[in-house]
């Protein structure tokens, strides 16, 4: 399809969807590609658990048969998103491999690009990127969230605006000395009107154009953005709003492949469109269970509130209300005549019950005594005033179901359940690490996709800004997938010790705990690496060390090293500030020699003063 043919086709398509929106009830412009509705529905189902303030109306509209309209409105007014923490845990887990040192980027560029050091590619993507400030910040903080919520959304790379200069002939053109400022534009699934992979992508922009409406000029016109191999075009509505007429503008001419990429997830081929991939967010596979958790949690809270305010049951006296016509309440109704015609209405005092309350202004209930003419109430077997609360057995059942469904959902997402009960009996090291391995296998494809998008953005921004002089940076993907927190390792350590696992495995867990706690501190990290390498007794209790000394399987200097290794390291650092720059093998020898010197001195009867000097 030629450029002219494509633009005419797109213009007709835009007019068609605009008119269709005008005739619809919600007046919203919707996409025409086969995967549009499924993409939008998936975003909505995840948003219930990911976006603060979203009420899952679809979940509560098909309410329980016993739920009244009044109860539905109460729940809607007091709705709480109990599953938001699960989404936050998921995002925190996905972004853990972003830790410094676990990935790298080599810009491989000449710092004198365009003879101006201040306009290097590295400086631009690290601190000058429009909207986001930093491309790395976008990838770390924004991309994982929008990718999880909207797998079928798109990212486009283009300049926010293009600066022009006026020539001597009065024409406007771009300045060759000025660099374009490309950045990332996010197009959610709801704005994807149509696309054909590799040929064109049409999006509804958030921008609005000026049109005539009601005799006034208003900023309510639609703006569409079209990415093609020929360039990026804007279609802006103009004239009367009801006419649906659009202008065409070539915004940016492309010198590179189409700068559009989908956010991606788990790929599936949909039967409605076998030529396109329908991406499903991994989080989507847990939403059915999280929907149950969300609905049941709100119902549970509603039921708790009902239990907190029990019903009052007490004796009532016959209602004696009399209206202005002299009609007296008769079993809750007022029966009388107006203009010779009979009428009946509910008593406004007792609301049709025929009884009135018996509590005095001070909350005291007065009991009718027995008299010669009346039996009274003093001899009644029923208490005059009581309170009735619903049974809590159902609430206990719902609470257990919520916990069970939450656990299942988190297991699908490979999230650690800190409150889960450790099973009884002997466990193996393999069982302790099963969840971590499963999590790594689950998360790695997600991380790979994120870094693929990172690479794509780096390339497109660089080419649009520097053209042929741009050299693609080298991006190293994350190497380690350790998703456990310090608290997780403490739980593993406690479990391993309680279950009597081998000391070598406990040492490994202890080292991982220390590394997770002090991993960002270079000196502390080097210290513990040295401790692990030099101290064979690391992690053993004093009783275990004493037993080894008694059996002759450990030497005295090793015990001294275990007790004083941190002091030895401090002394070595004071003597040589570059101690940690030495080879690890040499560091090990130096701290062990310190311990051996102390052991020799003690064996020779050294005084405390001499010991301290050593």
Short mmCIF file of C-alpha atoms in Angstrom, two decimals, residues 109-485:
data_model
loop_
_atom_site.label_atom_id
_atom_site.label_comp_id
_atom_site.label_asym_id
_atom_site.label_seq_id
_atom_site.Cartn_x
_atom_site.Cartn_y
_atom_site.Cartn_z
CA UNK A 109 30.19 6.44 22.61
CA UNK A 110 32.57 9.25 21.95
CA UNK A 111 32.12 11.92 24.59
CA UNK A 112 32.58 14.53 21.83
CA UNK A 113 29.49 13.69 19.79
CA UNK A 114 28.64 16.75 17.66
CA UNK A 115 31.69 18.37 19.30
CA UNK A 116 29.52 19.16 22.31
CA UNK A 117 30.17 16.95 25.32
CA UNK A 118 26.92 18.11 26.99
CA UNK A 119 24.86 16.48 24.23
CA UNK A 120 26.01 12.91 24.65
CA UNK A 121 23.50 10.09 24.40
CA UNK A 122 24.32 8.90 27.92
CA UNK A 123 23.56 12.27 29.47
CA UNK A 124 20.33 12.53 27.51
CA UNK A 125 18.85 9.16 28.53
CA UNK A 126 20.12 9.41 32.11
CA UNK A 127 18.96 12.92 33.00
CA UNK A 128 17.24 14.77 30.14
CA UNK A 129 14.57 12.41 28.79
CA UNK A 130 11.30 14.40 28.42
CA UNK A 131 8.43 13.40 30.75
CA UNK A 132 10.40 10.79 32.73
CA UNK A 133 13.78 12.44 33.27
CA UNK A 134 15.64 9.15 32.99
CA UNK A 135 15.11 6.13 30.75
CA UNK A 136 16.42 3.86 33.51
CA UNK A 137 13.88 5.33 35.92
CA UNK A 138 11.10 4.66 33.40
CA UNK A 139 12.23 1.05 32.96
CA UNK A 140 12.54 0.42 36.70
CA UNK A 141 9.58 2.33 38.11
CA UNK A 142 6.95 2.70 35.39
CA UNK A 143 7.39 -0.03 32.81
CA UNK A 144 6.84 -3.03 35.18
CA UNK A 145 3.53 -1.58 36.39
CA UNK A 146 2.00 -0.64 33.04
CA UNK A 147 3.29 -3.87 31.50
CA UNK A 148 1.62 -5.91 34.25
CA UNK A 149 -1.70 -4.08 33.95
CA UNK A 150 -1.83 -3.63 30.17
CA UNK A 151 0.09 -6.32 28.27
CA UNK A 152 -1.49 -5.29 24.94
CA UNK A 153 -0.67 -1.60 25.28
CA UNK A 154 2.02 -0.02 23.10
CA UNK A 155 5.02 2.24 23.54
CA UNK A 156 5.86 4.71 20.79
CA UNK A 157 9.13 6.65 20.59
CA UNK A 158 8.94 10.10 19.08
CA UNK A 159 9.79 13.74 19.89
CA UNK A 160 7.26 15.60 22.05
CA UNK A 161 7.58 18.58 19.75
CA UNK A 162 9.78 19.64 16.84
CA UNK A 163 11.49 23.02 16.75
CA UNK A 164 11.55 24.84 13.42
CA UNK A 165 13.50 27.81 12.11
CA UNK A 166 12.48 30.28 9.42
CA UNK A 167 14.59 30.40 6.24
CA UNK A 168 15.39 33.50 4.20
CA UNK A 169 12.62 32.48 1.79
CA UNK A 170 10.09 32.59 4.65
CA UNK A 171 9.72 28.83 4.92
CA UNK A 172 10.05 26.78 8.09
CA UNK A 173 12.44 23.86 8.43
CA UNK A 174 14.21 21.90 11.16
CA UNK A 175 17.56 23.17 12.44
CA UNK A 176 20.39 20.80 11.54
CA UNK A 177 22.34 22.00 14.58
CA UNK A 178 19.54 21.14 16.96
CA UNK A 179 19.01 17.56 18.13
CA UNK A 180 15.54 16.05 18.37
CA UNK A 181 14.32 15.20 21.89
CA UNK A 182 12.60 11.81 21.45
CA UNK A 183 10.88 10.21 24.41
CA UNK A 184 8.45 7.38 25.22
CA UNK A 185 4.70 7.73 24.71
CA UNK A 186 2.45 5.12 26.33
CA UNK A 187 -0.69 4.14 24.41
CA UNK A 188 -3.08 2.06 26.56
CA UNK A 189 -5.18 -0.71 25.00
CA UNK A 190 -8.27 1.51 25.10
CA UNK A 191 -6.55 3.97 22.72
CA UNK A 192 -5.39 1.38 20.16
CA UNK A 193 -7.76 1.93 17.24
CA UNK A 194 -6.19 -0.36 14.67
CA UNK A 195 -2.83 -1.80 13.70
CA UNK A 196 -1.13 -4.16 11.31
CA UNK A 197 2.19 -5.34 12.70
CA UNK A 198 5.14 -3.87 10.86
CA UNK A 199 2.96 -1.64 8.62
CA UNK A 200 0.97 0.87 10.66
CA UNK A 201 -0.32 1.63 14.18
CA UNK A 202 -3.21 4.04 14.81
CA UNK A 203 -3.75 5.46 18.31
CA UNK A 204 -6.23 7.89 19.84
CA UNK A 205 -4.21 10.67 21.48
CA UNK A 206 -4.96 12.34 24.80
CA UNK A 207 -4.38 15.65 23.05
CA UNK A 208 -7.42 17.64 21.91
CA UNK A 209 -7.85 19.97 18.93
CA UNK A 210 -10.00 23.08 18.57
CA UNK A 211 -13.47 22.59 17.02
CA UNK A 212 -16.76 24.47 16.86
CA UNK A 213 -19.52 23.31 19.18
CA UNK A 214 -22.66 25.19 20.15
CA UNK A 215 -21.48 28.28 18.30
CA UNK A 216 -18.22 28.40 20.28
CA UNK A 217 -14.68 27.18 19.75
CA UNK A 218 -13.85 24.47 22.26
CA UNK A 219 -10.85 22.19 22.85
CA UNK A 220 -12.84 18.99 22.34
CA UNK A 221 -11.70 17.73 18.94
CA UNK A 222 -10.18 14.28 18.54
CA UNK A 223 -6.52 13.80 17.67
CA UNK A 224 -5.14 10.55 16.27
CA UNK A 225 -1.50 9.49 15.91
CA UNK A 226 -0.41 7.22 13.08
CA UNK A 227 2.95 5.41 12.98
CA UNK A 228 3.93 4.12 9.53
CA UNK A 229 7.11 3.25 7.67
CA UNK A 230 6.80 6.62 5.92
CA UNK A 231 6.68 8.62 9.15
CA UNK A 232 4.54 9.68 12.10
CA UNK A 233 1.33 11.54 11.21
CA UNK A 234 -1.21 13.51 13.23
CA UNK A 235 -4.88 13.59 12.27
CA UNK A 236 -6.60 16.55 13.96
CA UNK A 237 -10.32 17.22 13.97
CA UNK A 238 -11.32 20.71 12.83
CA UNK A 239 -14.43 22.69 11.85
CA UNK A 240 -17.77 21.73 13.37
CA UNK A 241 -17.50 18.91 15.87
CA UNK A 242 -20.46 17.08 14.34
CA UNK A 243 -18.90 17.11 10.82
CA UNK A 244 -16.03 14.73 11.81
CA UNK A 245 -13.51 16.30 9.43
CA UNK A 246 -9.77 15.73 9.96
CA UNK A 247 -6.57 17.37 8.75
CA UNK A 248 -3.36 15.39 8.08
CA UNK A 249 0.11 16.42 9.19
CA UNK A 250 3.45 14.66 8.74
CA UNK A 251 4.87 15.20 12.21
CA UNK A 252 8.14 13.28 12.01
CA UNK A 253 9.91 11.52 9.15
CA UNK A 254 11.41 8.19 10.15
CA UNK A 255 14.89 6.96 9.23
CA UNK A 256 14.62 3.77 11.28
CA UNK A 257 12.23 0.83 11.63
CA UNK A 258 8.82 1.60 13.13
CA UNK A 259 9.41 2.98 16.65
CA UNK A 260 6.49 1.08 18.20
CA UNK A 261 6.62 -1.92 20.53
CA UNK A 262 3.97 -3.79 22.48
CA UNK A 263 4.33 -4.21 26.24
CA UNK A 264 3.91 -8.00 26.01
CA UNK A 265 3.31 -10.82 28.46
CA UNK A 266 2.39 -14.47 27.89
CA UNK A 267 1.69 -14.90 24.14
CA UNK A 268 -1.50 -16.54 22.90
CA UNK A 269 -3.06 -16.85 19.45
CA UNK A 270 -6.68 -15.73 19.55
CA UNK A 271 -9.17 -17.50 17.29
CA UNK A 272 -10.65 -14.14 16.25
CA UNK A 273 -7.34 -13.00 14.75
CA UNK A 274 -4.78 -15.68 13.98
CA UNK A 275 -2.36 -13.10 12.52
CA UNK A 276 -1.90 -11.12 15.75
CA UNK A 277 -0.70 -12.14 19.19
CA UNK A 278 -2.94 -11.55 22.18
CA UNK A 279 -0.67 -10.92 25.15
CA UNK A 280 -1.80 -11.94 28.62
CA UNK A 281 -0.23 -10.47 31.73
CA UNK A 282 1.10 -13.17 34.09
CA UNK A 283 -0.85 -11.39 36.83
CA UNK A 284 -4.05 -12.16 34.93
CA UNK A 285 -3.86 -15.85 35.85
CA UNK A 286 -4.43 -14.98 39.51
CA UNK A 287 -7.26 -12.48 39.04
CA UNK A 288 -10.09 -15.04 39.29
CA UNK A 289 -8.96 -15.99 42.77
CA UNK A 290 -8.22 -12.38 43.71
CA UNK A 291 -11.74 -11.44 42.56
CA UNK A 292 -13.13 -13.91 45.11
CA UNK A 293 -10.84 -12.49 47.78
CA UNK A 294 -11.94 -8.95 46.97
CA UNK A 295 -15.67 -9.71 46.95
CA UNK A 296 -15.61 -11.94 50.02
CA UNK A 297 -13.46 -9.48 51.97
CA UNK A 298 -15.96 -6.69 51.38
CA UNK A 299 -18.85 -8.96 52.26
CA UNK A 300 -17.01 -10.07 55.38
CA UNK A 301 -16.43 -6.49 56.50
CA UNK A 302 -20.08 -5.68 55.83
CA UNK A 303 -21.16 -8.68 57.91
CA UNK A 304 -18.78 -7.70 60.71
CA UNK A 305 -20.35 -4.26 60.78
CA UNK A 306 -23.78 -5.85 61.11
CA UNK A 307 -22.56 -7.96 64.03
CA UNK A 308 -21.09 -4.93 65.78
CA UNK A 309 -24.53 -3.32 65.86
CA UNK A 310 -26.91 -6.08 67.05
CA UNK A 311 -30.70 -5.86 66.79
CA UNK A 312 -32.62 -4.66 69.83
CA UNK A 313 -35.63 -6.76 70.80
CA UNK A 314 -38.04 -5.40 73.43
CA UNK A 315 -41.68 -5.06 74.39
CA UNK A 316 -43.67 -2.47 72.51
CA UNK A 317 -46.83 -0.58 73.44
CA UNK A 318 -49.72 -0.09 71.00
CA UNK A 319 -49.21 2.96 68.85
CA UNK A 320 -51.62 5.76 69.74
CA UNK A 321 -50.77 8.24 67.01
CA UNK A 322 -53.61 10.53 65.88
CA UNK A 323 -53.37 12.67 62.75
CA UNK A 324 -54.86 16.11 62.10
CA UNK A 325 -58.16 14.55 61.00
CA UNK A 326 -58.46 12.71 64.28
CA UNK A 327 -57.73 9.34 62.71
CA UNK A 328 -56.04 6.96 65.21
CA UNK A 329 -53.38 4.40 64.26
CA UNK A 330 -54.95 0.98 63.81
CA UNK A 331 -52.31 -1.78 63.69
CA UNK A 332 -49.93 0.50 61.84
CA UNK A 333 -52.39 2.14 59.43
CA UNK A 334 -54.50 5.26 59.40
CA UNK A 335 -57.99 4.54 57.99
CA UNK A 336 -60.29 7.48 57.43
CA UNK A 337 -62.28 9.59 54.99
CA UNK A 338 -61.41 12.71 53.04
CA UNK A 339 -64.18 14.38 51.11
CA UNK A 340 -66.38 11.39 51.74
CA UNK A 341 -63.87 9.04 50.15
CA UNK A 342 -62.04 6.35 52.16
CA UNK A 343 -58.26 6.41 52.41
CA UNK A 344 -55.52 4.34 54.08
CA UNK A 345 -51.89 5.24 54.74
CA UNK A 346 -49.01 3.93 56.84
CA UNK A 347 -48.65 5.44 60.28
CA UNK A 348 -45.67 7.85 60.25
CA UNK A 349 -44.83 7.13 63.89
CA UNK A 350 -44.64 3.32 63.99
CA UNK A 351 -43.98 2.82 60.25
CA UNK A 352 -46.70 0.20 59.98
CA UNK A 353 -45.68 -1.94 62.98
CA UNK A 354 -48.61 -0.87 65.16
CA UNK A 355 -46.24 -0.58 68.16
CA UNK A 356 -44.18 2.20 69.64
CA UNK A 357 -40.87 2.04 71.51
CA UNK A 358 -40.82 1.74 75.28
CA UNK A 359 -37.49 3.37 76.12
CA UNK A 360 -37.58 6.58 78.12
CA UNK A 361 -35.38 9.57 77.09
CA UNK A 362 -32.77 8.24 79.51
CA UNK A 363 -32.81 4.77 77.96
CA UNK A 364 -34.85 3.18 80.77
CA UNK A 365 -37.58 0.68 79.85
CA UNK A 366 -40.74 0.86 81.94
CA UNK A 367 -42.54 -2.44 82.66
CA UNK A 368 -46.33 -2.51 83.08
CA UNK A 369 -47.15 -3.89 86.57
CA UNK A 370 -49.87 -6.42 87.28
CA UNK A 371 -53.15 -4.89 88.38
CA UNK A 372 -56.66 -6.08 89.19
CA UNK A 373 -57.69 -5.43 85.61
CA UNK A 374 -54.47 -6.24 83.72
CA UNK A 375 -52.10 -9.18 83.82
CA UNK A 376 -49.10 -6.87 83.36
CA UNK A 377 -45.62 -7.86 82.19
CA UNK A 378 -43.77 -8.68 85.41
CA UNK A 379 -44.64 -12.39 85.25
CA UNK A 380 -43.67 -12.87 81.58
CA UNK A 381 -41.00 -15.53 80.91
CA UNK A 382 -39.49 -13.46 78.09
CA UNK A 383 -36.94 -10.78 79.10
CA UNK A 384 -38.34 -7.32 78.44
CA UNK A 385 -35.22 -6.20 76.55
CA UNK A 386 -32.61 -8.28 74.70
CA UNK A 387 -30.07 -8.03 71.84
CA UNK A 388 -29.71 -10.45 68.94
CA UNK A 389 -26.47 -10.73 66.91
CA UNK A 390 -25.91 -12.89 63.80
CA UNK A 391 -23.90 -16.07 64.27
CA UNK A 392 -20.16 -15.69 63.57
CA UNK A 393 -19.74 -19.22 62.21
CA UNK A 394 -20.35 -18.00 58.66
CA UNK A 395 -17.86 -15.18 59.18
CA UNK A 396 -15.20 -17.68 60.28
CA UNK A 397 -15.88 -19.74 57.16
CA UNK A 398 -15.58 -16.71 54.86
CA UNK A 399 -12.35 -15.59 56.57
CA UNK A 400 -10.77 -19.02 56.08
CA UNK A 401 -11.86 -19.05 52.44
CA UNK A 402 -10.32 -15.61 51.90
CA UNK A 403 -7.02 -16.79 53.37
CA UNK A 404 -7.12 -19.95 51.27
CA UNK A 405 -7.86 -18.11 48.01
CA UNK A 406 -5.19 -15.50 48.77
CA UNK A 407 -2.63 -18.25 49.34
CA UNK A 408 -3.55 -19.94 46.04
CA UNK A 409 -3.33 -16.65 44.13
CA UNK A 410 0.08 -15.86 45.59
CA UNK A 411 1.27 -19.36 44.74
CA UNK A 412 0.24 -18.78 41.10
CA UNK A 413 2.27 -15.57 41.11
CA UNK A 414 5.15 -17.34 42.88
CA UNK A 415 5.00 -14.87 45.76
CA UNK A 416 6.32 -15.90 49.13
CA UNK A 417 3.67 -16.45 51.79
CA UNK A 418 5.29 -15.32 55.00
CA UNK A 419 2.37 -16.34 57.17
CA UNK A 420 2.11 -19.88 55.84
CA UNK A 421 2.60 -22.65 58.38
CA UNK A 422 5.77 -24.72 58.02
CA UNK A 423 4.89 -28.39 57.71
CA UNK A 424 6.04 -30.80 60.37
CA UNK A 425 8.74 -33.33 59.79
CA UNK A 426 12.15 -33.44 58.18
CA UNK A 427 12.65 -31.16 55.17
CA UNK A 428 15.46 -31.03 52.66
CA UNK A 429 17.47 -28.17 51.26
CA UNK A 430 15.82 -28.78 47.91
CA UNK A 431 12.37 -28.25 49.42
CA UNK A 432 13.48 -25.00 51.06
CA UNK A 433 14.65 -23.61 47.71
CA UNK A 434 11.82 -24.95 45.55
CA UNK A 435 9.82 -21.74 45.84
CA UNK A 436 12.84 -19.60 44.89
CA UNK A 437 13.58 -21.72 41.81
CA UNK A 438 9.95 -21.65 40.73
CA UNK A 439 9.86 -17.90 41.21
CA UNK A 440 13.00 -17.42 39.10
CA UNK A 441 11.52 -19.53 36.27
CA UNK A 442 8.30 -17.50 36.48
CA UNK A 443 9.93 -14.05 36.61
CA UNK A 444 12.84 -14.48 34.16
CA UNK A 445 10.70 -14.21 30.97
CA UNK A 446 9.15 -11.03 32.36
CA UNK A 447 12.57 -9.51 33.08
CA UNK A 448 13.85 -10.54 29.65
CA UNK A 449 10.89 -8.79 28.01
CA UNK A 450 11.46 -5.64 30.08
CA UNK A 451 15.12 -5.49 29.05
CA UNK A 452 14.23 -6.21 25.42
CA UNK A 453 11.95 -3.16 25.55
CA UNK A 454 14.79 -1.24 27.25
CA UNK A 455 17.10 -2.14 24.35
CA UNK A 456 14.46 -1.16 21.81
CA UNK A 457 13.95 2.25 23.45
CA UNK A 458 17.70 2.88 23.61
CA UNK A 459 18.06 2.17 19.90
CA UNK A 460 15.06 4.21 18.75
CA UNK A 461 15.92 7.24 20.91
CA UNK A 462 19.54 7.13 19.75
CA UNK A 463 18.72 6.85 16.04
CA UNK A 464 16.09 9.60 16.15
CA UNK A 465 18.49 11.90 18.00
CA UNK A 466 21.85 11.17 16.34
CA UNK A 467 20.98 9.40 13.06
CA UNK A 468 23.94 7.52 11.53
CA UNK A 469 26.44 8.69 14.18
CA UNK A 470 24.63 6.73 16.89
CA UNK A 471 26.31 3.61 18.26
CA UNK A 472 24.01 1.13 19.99
CA UNK A 473 24.91 0.65 23.70
CA UNK A 474 25.63 -2.83 25.00
CA UNK A 475 23.00 -3.87 27.55
CA UNK A 476 23.72 -6.81 29.86
CA UNK A 477 20.56 -8.46 31.17
CA UNK A 478 20.25 -9.39 34.90
CA UNK A 479 22.32 -12.41 35.85
CA UNK A 480 20.92 -13.25 39.29
CA UNK A 481 17.32 -13.92 40.24
CA UNK A 482 17.39 -13.85 44.03
CA UNK A 483 13.93 -12.65 45.03
CA UNK A 484 14.15 -13.15 48.78
CA UNK A 485 14.21 -10.34 51.27
#
